Tab-separated table of N, CA and C in Angstrom:
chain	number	residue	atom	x	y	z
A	1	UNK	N	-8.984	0.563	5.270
A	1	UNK	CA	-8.766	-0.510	4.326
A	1	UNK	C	-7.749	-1.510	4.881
A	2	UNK	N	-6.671	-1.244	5.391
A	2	UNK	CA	-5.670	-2.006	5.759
A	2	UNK	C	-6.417	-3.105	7.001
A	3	UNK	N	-6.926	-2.457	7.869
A	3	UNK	CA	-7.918	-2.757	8.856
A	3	UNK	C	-8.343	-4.231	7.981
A	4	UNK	N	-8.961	-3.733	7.216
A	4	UNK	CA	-10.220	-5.128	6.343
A	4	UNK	C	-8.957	-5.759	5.920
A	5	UNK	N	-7.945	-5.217	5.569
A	5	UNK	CA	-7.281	-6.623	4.863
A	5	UNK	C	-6.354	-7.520	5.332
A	6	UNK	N	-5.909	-7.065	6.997
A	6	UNK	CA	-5.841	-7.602	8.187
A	6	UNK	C	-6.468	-8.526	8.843
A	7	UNK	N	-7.737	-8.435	8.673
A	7	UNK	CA	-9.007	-9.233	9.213
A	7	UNK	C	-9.322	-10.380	7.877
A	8	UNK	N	-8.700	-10.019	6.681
A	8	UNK	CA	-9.356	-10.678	5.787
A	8	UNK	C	-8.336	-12.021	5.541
A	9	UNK	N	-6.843	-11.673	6.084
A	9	UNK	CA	-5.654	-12.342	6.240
A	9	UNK	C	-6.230	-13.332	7.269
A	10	UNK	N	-6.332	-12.453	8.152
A	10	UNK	CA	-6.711	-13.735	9.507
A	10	UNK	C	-7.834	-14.679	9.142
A	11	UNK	N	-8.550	-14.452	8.441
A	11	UNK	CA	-9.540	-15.432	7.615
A	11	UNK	C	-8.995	-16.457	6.958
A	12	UNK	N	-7.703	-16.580	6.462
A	12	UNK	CA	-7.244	-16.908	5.504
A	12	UNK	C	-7.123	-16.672	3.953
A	13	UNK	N	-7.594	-15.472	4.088
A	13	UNK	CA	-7.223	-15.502	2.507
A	13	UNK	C	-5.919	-14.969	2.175
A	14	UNK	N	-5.722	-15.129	1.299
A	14	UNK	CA	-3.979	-14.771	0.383
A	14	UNK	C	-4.100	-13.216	0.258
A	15	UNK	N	-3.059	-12.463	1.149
A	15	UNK	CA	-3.308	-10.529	1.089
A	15	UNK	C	-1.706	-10.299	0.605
A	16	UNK	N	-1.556	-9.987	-0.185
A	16	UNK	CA	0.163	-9.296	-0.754
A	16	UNK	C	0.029	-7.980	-0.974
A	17	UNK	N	0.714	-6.717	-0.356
A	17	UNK	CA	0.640	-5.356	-0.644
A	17	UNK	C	1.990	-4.894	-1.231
A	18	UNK	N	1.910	-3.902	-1.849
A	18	UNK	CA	3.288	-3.671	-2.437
A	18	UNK	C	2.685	-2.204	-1.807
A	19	UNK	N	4.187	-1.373	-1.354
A	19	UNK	CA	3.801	0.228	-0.729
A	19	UNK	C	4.497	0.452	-1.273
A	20	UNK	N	4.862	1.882	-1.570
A	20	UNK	CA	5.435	3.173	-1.371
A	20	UNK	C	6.607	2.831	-0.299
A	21	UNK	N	7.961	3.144	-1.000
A	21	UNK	CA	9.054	3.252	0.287
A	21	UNK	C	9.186	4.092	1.020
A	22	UNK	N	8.347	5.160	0.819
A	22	UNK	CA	8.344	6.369	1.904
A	22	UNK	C	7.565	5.526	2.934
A	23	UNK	N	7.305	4.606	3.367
A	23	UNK	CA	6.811	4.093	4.545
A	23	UNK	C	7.905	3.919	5.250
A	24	UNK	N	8.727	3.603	4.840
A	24	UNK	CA	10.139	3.456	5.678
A	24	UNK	C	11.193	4.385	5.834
A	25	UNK	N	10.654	5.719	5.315
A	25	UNK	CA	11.904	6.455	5.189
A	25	UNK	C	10.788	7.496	6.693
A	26	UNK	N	10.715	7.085	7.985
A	26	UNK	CA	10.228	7.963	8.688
A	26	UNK	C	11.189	9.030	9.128
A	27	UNK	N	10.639	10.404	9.309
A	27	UNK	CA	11.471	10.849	9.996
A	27	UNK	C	12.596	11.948	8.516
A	28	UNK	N	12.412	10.998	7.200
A	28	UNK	CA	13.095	11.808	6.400
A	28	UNK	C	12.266	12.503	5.098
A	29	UNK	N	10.306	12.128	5.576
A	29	UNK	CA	9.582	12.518	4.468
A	29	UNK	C	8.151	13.236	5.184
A	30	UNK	N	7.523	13.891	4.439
A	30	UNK	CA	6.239	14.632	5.256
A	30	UNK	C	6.359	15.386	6.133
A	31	UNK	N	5.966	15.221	7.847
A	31	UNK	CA	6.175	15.934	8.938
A	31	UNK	C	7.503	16.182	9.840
A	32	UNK	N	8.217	15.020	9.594
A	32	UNK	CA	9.492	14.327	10.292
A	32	UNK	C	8.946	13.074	11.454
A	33	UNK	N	9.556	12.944	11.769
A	33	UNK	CA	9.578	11.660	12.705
A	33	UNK	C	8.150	12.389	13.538
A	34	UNK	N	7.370	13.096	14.047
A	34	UNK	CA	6.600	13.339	14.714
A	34	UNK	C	5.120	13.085	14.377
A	35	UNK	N	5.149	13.213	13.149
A	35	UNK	CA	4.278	13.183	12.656
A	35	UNK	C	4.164	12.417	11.676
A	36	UNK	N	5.517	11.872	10.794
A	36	UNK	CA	5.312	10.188	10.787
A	36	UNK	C	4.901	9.000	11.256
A	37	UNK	N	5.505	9.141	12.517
A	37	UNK	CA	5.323	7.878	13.645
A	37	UNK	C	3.523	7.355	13.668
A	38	UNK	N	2.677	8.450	13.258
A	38	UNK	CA	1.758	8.384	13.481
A	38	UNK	C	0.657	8.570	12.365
A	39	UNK	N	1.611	8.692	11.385
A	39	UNK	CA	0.704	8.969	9.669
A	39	UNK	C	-0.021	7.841	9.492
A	40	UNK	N	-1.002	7.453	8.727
A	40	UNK	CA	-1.659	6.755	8.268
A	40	UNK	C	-1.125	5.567	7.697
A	41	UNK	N	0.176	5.792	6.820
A	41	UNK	CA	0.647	4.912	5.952
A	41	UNK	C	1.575	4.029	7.063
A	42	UNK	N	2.107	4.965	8.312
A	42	UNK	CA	3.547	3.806	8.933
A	42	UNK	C	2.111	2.775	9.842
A	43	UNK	N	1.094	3.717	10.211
A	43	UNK	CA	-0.089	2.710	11.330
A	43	UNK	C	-0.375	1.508	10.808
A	44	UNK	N	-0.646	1.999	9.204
A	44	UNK	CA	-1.085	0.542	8.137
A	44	UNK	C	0.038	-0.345	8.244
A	45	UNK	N	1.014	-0.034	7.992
A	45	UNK	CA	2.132	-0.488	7.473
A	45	UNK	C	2.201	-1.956	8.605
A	46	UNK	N	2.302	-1.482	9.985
A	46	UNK	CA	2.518	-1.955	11.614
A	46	UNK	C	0.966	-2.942	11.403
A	47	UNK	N	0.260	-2.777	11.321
A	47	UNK	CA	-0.910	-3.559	11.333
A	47	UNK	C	-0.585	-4.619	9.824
A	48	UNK	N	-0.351	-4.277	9.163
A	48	UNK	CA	-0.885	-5.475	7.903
A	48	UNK	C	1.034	-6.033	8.486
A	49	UNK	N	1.810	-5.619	9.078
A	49	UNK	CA	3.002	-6.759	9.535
A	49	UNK	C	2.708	-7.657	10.059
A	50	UNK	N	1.993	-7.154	11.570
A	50	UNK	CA	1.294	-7.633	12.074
A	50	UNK	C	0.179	-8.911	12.057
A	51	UNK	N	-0.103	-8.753	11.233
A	51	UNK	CA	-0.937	-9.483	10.701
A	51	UNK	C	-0.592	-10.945	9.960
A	52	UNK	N	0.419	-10.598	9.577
A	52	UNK	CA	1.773	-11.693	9.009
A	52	UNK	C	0.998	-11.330	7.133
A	53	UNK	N	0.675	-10.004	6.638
A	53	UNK	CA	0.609	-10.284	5.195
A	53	UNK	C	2.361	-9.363	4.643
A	54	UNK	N	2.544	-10.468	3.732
A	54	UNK	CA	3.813	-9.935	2.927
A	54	UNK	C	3.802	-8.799	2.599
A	55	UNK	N	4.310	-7.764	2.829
A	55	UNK	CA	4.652	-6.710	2.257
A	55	UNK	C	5.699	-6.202	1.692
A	56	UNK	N	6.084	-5.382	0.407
A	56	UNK	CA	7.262	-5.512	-0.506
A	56	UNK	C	6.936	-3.975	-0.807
A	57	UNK	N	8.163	-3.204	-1.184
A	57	UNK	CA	8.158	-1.908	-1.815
A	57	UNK	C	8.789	-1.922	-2.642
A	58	UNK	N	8.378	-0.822	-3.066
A	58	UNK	CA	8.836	0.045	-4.360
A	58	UNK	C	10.164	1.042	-4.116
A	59	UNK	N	10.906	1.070	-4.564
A	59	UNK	CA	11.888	2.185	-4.740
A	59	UNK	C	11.107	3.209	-5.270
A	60	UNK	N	11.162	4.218	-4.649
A	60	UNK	CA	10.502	5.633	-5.113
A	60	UNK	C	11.417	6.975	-4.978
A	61	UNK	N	12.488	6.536	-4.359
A	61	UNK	CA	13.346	7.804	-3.801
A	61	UNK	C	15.011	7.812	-4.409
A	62	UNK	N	14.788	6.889	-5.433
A	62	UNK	CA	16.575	6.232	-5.735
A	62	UNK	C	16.945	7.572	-6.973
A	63	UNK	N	17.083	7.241	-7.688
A	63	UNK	CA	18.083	8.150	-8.788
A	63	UNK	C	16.781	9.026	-9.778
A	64	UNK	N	15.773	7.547	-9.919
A	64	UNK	CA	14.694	7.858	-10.904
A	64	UNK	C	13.703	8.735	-9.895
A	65	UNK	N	13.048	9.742	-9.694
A	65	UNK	CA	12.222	10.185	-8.785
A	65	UNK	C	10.556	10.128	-9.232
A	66	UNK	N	10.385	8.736	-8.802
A	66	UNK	CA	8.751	8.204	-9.275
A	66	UNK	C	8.113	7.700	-7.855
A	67	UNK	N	6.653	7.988	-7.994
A	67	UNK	CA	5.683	7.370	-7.039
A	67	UNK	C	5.203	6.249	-7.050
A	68	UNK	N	4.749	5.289	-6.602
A	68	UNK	CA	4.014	4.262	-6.553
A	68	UNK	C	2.156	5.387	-6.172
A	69	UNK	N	1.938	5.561	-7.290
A	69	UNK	CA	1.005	6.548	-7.762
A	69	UNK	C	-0.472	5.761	-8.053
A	70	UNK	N	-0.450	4.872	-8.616
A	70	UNK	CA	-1.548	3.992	-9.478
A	70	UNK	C	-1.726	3.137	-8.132
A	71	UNK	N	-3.202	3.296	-7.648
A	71	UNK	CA	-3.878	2.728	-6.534
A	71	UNK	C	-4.797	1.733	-7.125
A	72	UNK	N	-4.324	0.148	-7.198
A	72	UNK	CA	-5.320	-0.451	-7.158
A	72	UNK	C	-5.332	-2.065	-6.629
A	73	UNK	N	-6.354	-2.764	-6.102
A	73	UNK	CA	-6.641	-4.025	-5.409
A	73	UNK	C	-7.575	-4.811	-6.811
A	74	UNK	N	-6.632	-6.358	-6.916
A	74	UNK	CA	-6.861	-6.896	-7.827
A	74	UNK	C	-7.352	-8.152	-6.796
A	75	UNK	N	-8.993	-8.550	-7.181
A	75	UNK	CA	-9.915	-9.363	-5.605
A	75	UNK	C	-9.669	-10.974	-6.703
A	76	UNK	N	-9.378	-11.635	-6.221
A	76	UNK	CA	-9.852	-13.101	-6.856
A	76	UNK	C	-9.827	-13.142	-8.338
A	77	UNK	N	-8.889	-12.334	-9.527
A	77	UNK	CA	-8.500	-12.057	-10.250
A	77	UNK	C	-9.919	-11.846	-11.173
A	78	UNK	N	-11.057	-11.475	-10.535
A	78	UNK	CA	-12.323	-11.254	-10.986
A	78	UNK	C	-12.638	-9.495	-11.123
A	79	UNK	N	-12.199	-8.870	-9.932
A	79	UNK	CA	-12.435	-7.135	-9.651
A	79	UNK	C	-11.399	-7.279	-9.684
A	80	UNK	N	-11.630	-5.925	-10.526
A	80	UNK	CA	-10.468	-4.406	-10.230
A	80	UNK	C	-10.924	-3.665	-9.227
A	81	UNK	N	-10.127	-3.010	-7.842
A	81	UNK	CA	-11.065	-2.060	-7.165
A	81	UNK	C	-9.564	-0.570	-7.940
A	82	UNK	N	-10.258	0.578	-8.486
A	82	UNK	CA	-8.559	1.335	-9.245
A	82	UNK	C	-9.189	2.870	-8.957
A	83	UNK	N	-8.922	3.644	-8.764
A	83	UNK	CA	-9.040	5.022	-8.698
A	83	UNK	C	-8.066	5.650	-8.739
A	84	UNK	N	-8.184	7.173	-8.023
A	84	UNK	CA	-6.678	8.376	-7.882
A	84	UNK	C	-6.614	8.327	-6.219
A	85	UNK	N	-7.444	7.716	-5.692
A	85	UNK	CA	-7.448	8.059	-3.851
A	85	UNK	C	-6.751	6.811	-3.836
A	86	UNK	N	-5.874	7.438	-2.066
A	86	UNK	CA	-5.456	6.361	-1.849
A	86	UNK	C	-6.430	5.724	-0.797
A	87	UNK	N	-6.199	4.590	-0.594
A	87	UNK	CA	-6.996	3.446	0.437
A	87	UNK	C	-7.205	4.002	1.894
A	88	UNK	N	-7.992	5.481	2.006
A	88	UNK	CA	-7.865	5.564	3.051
A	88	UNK	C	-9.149	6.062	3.142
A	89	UNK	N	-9.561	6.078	5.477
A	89	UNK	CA	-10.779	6.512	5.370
A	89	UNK	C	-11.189	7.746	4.791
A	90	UNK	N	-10.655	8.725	4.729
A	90	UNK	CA	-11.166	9.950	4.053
A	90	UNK	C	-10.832	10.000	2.321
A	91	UNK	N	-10.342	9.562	2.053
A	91	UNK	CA	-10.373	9.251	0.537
A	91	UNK	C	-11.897	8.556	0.230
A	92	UNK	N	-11.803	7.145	0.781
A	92	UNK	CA	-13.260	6.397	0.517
A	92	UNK	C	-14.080	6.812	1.082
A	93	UNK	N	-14.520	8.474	2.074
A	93	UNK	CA	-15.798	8.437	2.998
A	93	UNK	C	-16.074	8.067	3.466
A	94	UNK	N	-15.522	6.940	4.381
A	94	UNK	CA	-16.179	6.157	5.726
A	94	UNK	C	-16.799	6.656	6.625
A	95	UNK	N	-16.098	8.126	7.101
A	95	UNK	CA	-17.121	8.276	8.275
A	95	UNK	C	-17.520	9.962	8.044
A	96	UNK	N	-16.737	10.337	7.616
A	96	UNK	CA	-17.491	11.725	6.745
A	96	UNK	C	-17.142	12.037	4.930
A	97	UNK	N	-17.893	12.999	4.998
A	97	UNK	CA	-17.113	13.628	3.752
A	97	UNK	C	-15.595	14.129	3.416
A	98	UNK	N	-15.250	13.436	2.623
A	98	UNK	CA	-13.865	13.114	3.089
A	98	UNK	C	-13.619	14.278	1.325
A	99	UNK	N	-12.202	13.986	1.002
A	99	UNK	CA	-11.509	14.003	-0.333
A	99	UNK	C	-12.627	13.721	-1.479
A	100	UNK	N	-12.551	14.038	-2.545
A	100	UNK	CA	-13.500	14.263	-3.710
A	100	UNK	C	-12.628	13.277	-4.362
A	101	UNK	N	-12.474	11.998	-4.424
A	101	UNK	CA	-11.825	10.902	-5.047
A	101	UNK	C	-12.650	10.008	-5.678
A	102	UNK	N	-12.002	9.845	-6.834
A	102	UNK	CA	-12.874	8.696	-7.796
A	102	UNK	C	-12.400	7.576	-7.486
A	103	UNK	N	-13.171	6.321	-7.298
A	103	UNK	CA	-12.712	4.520	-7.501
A	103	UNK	C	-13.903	3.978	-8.475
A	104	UNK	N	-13.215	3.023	-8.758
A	104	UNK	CA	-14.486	2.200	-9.878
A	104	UNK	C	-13.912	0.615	-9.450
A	105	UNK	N	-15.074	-0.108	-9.657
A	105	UNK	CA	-15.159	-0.931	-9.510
A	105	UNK	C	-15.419	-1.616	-11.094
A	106	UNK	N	-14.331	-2.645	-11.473
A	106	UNK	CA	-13.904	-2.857	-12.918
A	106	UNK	C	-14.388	-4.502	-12.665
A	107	UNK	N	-15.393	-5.330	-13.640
A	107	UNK	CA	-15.452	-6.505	-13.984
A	107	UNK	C	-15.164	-7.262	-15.358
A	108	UNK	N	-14.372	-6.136	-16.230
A	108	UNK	CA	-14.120	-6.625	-17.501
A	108	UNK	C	-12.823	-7.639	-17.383
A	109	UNK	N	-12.857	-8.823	-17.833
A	109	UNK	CA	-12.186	-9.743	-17.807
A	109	UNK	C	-10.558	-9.451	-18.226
A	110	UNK	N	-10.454	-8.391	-19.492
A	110	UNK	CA	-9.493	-8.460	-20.228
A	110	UNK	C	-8.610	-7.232	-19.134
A	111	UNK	N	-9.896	-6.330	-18.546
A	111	UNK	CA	-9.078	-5.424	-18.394
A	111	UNK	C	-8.278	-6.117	-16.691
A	112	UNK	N	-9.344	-6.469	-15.663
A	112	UNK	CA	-8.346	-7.181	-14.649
A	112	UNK	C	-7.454	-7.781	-14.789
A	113	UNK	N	-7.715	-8.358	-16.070
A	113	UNK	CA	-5.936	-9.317	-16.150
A	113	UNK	C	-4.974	-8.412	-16.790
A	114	UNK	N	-5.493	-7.470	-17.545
A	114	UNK	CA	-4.283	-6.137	-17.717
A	114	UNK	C	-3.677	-5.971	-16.223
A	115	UNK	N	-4.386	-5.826	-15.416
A	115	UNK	CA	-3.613	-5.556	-14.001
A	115	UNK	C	-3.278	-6.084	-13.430
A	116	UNK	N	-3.689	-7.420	-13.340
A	116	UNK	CA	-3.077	-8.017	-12.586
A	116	UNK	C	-1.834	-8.892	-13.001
A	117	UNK	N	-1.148	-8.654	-14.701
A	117	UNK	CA	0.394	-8.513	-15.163
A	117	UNK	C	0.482	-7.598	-14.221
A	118	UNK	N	-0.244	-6.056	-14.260
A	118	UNK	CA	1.004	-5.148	-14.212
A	118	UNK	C	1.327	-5.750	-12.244
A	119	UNK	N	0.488	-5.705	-11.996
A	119	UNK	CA	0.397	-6.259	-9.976
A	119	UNK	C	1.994	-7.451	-10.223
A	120	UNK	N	1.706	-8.260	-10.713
A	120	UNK	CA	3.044	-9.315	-11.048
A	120	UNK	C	3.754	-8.767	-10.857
A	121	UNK	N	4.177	-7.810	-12.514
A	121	UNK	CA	5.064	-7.184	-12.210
A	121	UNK	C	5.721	-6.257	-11.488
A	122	UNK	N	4.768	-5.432	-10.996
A	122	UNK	CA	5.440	-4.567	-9.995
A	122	UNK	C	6.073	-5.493	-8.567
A	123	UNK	N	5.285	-6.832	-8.255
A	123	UNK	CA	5.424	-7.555	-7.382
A	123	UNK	C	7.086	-7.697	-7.816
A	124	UNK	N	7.703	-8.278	-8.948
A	124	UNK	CA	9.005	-8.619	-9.197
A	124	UNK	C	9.950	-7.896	-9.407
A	125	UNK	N	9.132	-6.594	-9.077
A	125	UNK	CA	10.304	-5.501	-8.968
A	125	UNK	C	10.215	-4.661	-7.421
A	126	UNK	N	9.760	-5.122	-6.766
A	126	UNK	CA	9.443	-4.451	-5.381
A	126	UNK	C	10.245	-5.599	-4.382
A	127	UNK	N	10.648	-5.087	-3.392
A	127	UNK	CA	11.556	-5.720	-2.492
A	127	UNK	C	11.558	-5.913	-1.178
A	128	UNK	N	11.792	-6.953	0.080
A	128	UNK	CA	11.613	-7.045	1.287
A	128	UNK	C	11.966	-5.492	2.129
A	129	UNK	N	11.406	-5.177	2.958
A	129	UNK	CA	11.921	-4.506	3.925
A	129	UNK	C	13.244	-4.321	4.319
A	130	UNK	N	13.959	-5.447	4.357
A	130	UNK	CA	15.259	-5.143	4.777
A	130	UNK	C	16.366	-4.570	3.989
A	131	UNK	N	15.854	-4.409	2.640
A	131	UNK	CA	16.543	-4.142	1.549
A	131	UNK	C	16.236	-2.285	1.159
A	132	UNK	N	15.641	-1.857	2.377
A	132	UNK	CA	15.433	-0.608	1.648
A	132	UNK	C	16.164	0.505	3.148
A	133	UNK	N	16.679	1.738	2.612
A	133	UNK	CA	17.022	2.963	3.246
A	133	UNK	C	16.071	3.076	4.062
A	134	UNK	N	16.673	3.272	5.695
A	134	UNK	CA	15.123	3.920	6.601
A	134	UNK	C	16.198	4.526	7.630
A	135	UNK	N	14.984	5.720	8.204
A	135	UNK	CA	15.746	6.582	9.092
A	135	UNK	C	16.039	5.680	10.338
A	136	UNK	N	17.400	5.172	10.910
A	136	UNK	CA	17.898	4.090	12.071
A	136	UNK	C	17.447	5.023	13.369
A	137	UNK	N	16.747	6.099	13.479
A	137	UNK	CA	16.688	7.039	14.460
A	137	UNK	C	15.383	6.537	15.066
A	138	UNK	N	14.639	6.104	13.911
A	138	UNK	CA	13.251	5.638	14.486
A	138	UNK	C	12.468	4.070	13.763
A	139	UNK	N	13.605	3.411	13.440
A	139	UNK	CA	13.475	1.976	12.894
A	139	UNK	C	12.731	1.074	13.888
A	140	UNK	N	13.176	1.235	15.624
A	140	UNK	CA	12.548	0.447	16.208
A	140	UNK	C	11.050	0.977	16.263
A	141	UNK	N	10.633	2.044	16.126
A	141	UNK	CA	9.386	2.381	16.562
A	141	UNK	C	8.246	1.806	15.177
A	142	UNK	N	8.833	1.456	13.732
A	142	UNK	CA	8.101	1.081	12.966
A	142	UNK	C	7.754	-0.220	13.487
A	143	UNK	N	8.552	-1.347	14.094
A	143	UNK	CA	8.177	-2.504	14.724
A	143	UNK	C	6.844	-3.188	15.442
């Protein structure tokens, strides 16, 4: 997914992601730095930078202990794409049978714009990169 929305940037269209701050905490979540460096979420992370689309997080690790849990892409304020998987190839089945994950594809008017407040808002509560805790042991390698 990140892939397509990399390519979809370079097209020009308008791509804003809000992550999970465990993208930046390598080295202090999952495998450790070994198997961070190379997780799915820091590869995305390096590619959609790359790419020059804005990316902003969530505090997930501060006092309150919450996920950025609710997976969903709000297209031309027309689709909802919303499920429990996250945006990945084995979640969506790309190239095998992957994870047993639901997505739906939503065209009700009232309900996309339910989300895409909540997308706002989470947007105005999520914050640049430089503003968040990351392990300094392996900061250059997210680059």
């Amino acid at each position: 997914m990140y892939k397509l929305l990399a390519e979809a940037k370079q097209r020009g269209v308008d791509v804003k992601i809000i992550n999970d701050d465990d993208t930046l905490r390598t080295g202090k979540c999952d495998g450790g730095p070994l198997i961070d460096q190379n997780g799915q979420d820091v590869n995305a992370f390096r590619t959609e930078k790359k790419a020059g689309i804005p990316v902003t997080f969530l505090e997930t690790n501060g006092e309150v202990g919450q996920l950025a849990h609710n997976k969903f892409i709000v297209i031309d304020g027309k689709w909802l794409l919303q499920g429990a998987g996250n945006f990945t190839a084995t979640s969506l089945n790309v190239t095998n049978l992957g994870n047993m994950e639901d997505f739906y594809i939503i065209k009700v008017p009232e309900i996309v714009e339910t989300y895409s407040k909540a997308w706002d808002y989470l947007r105005s509560i999520s914050t640049p990169e430089n503003k968040h805790e990351r392990s300094e042991e392996h900061t250059s390698e997210l680059q």
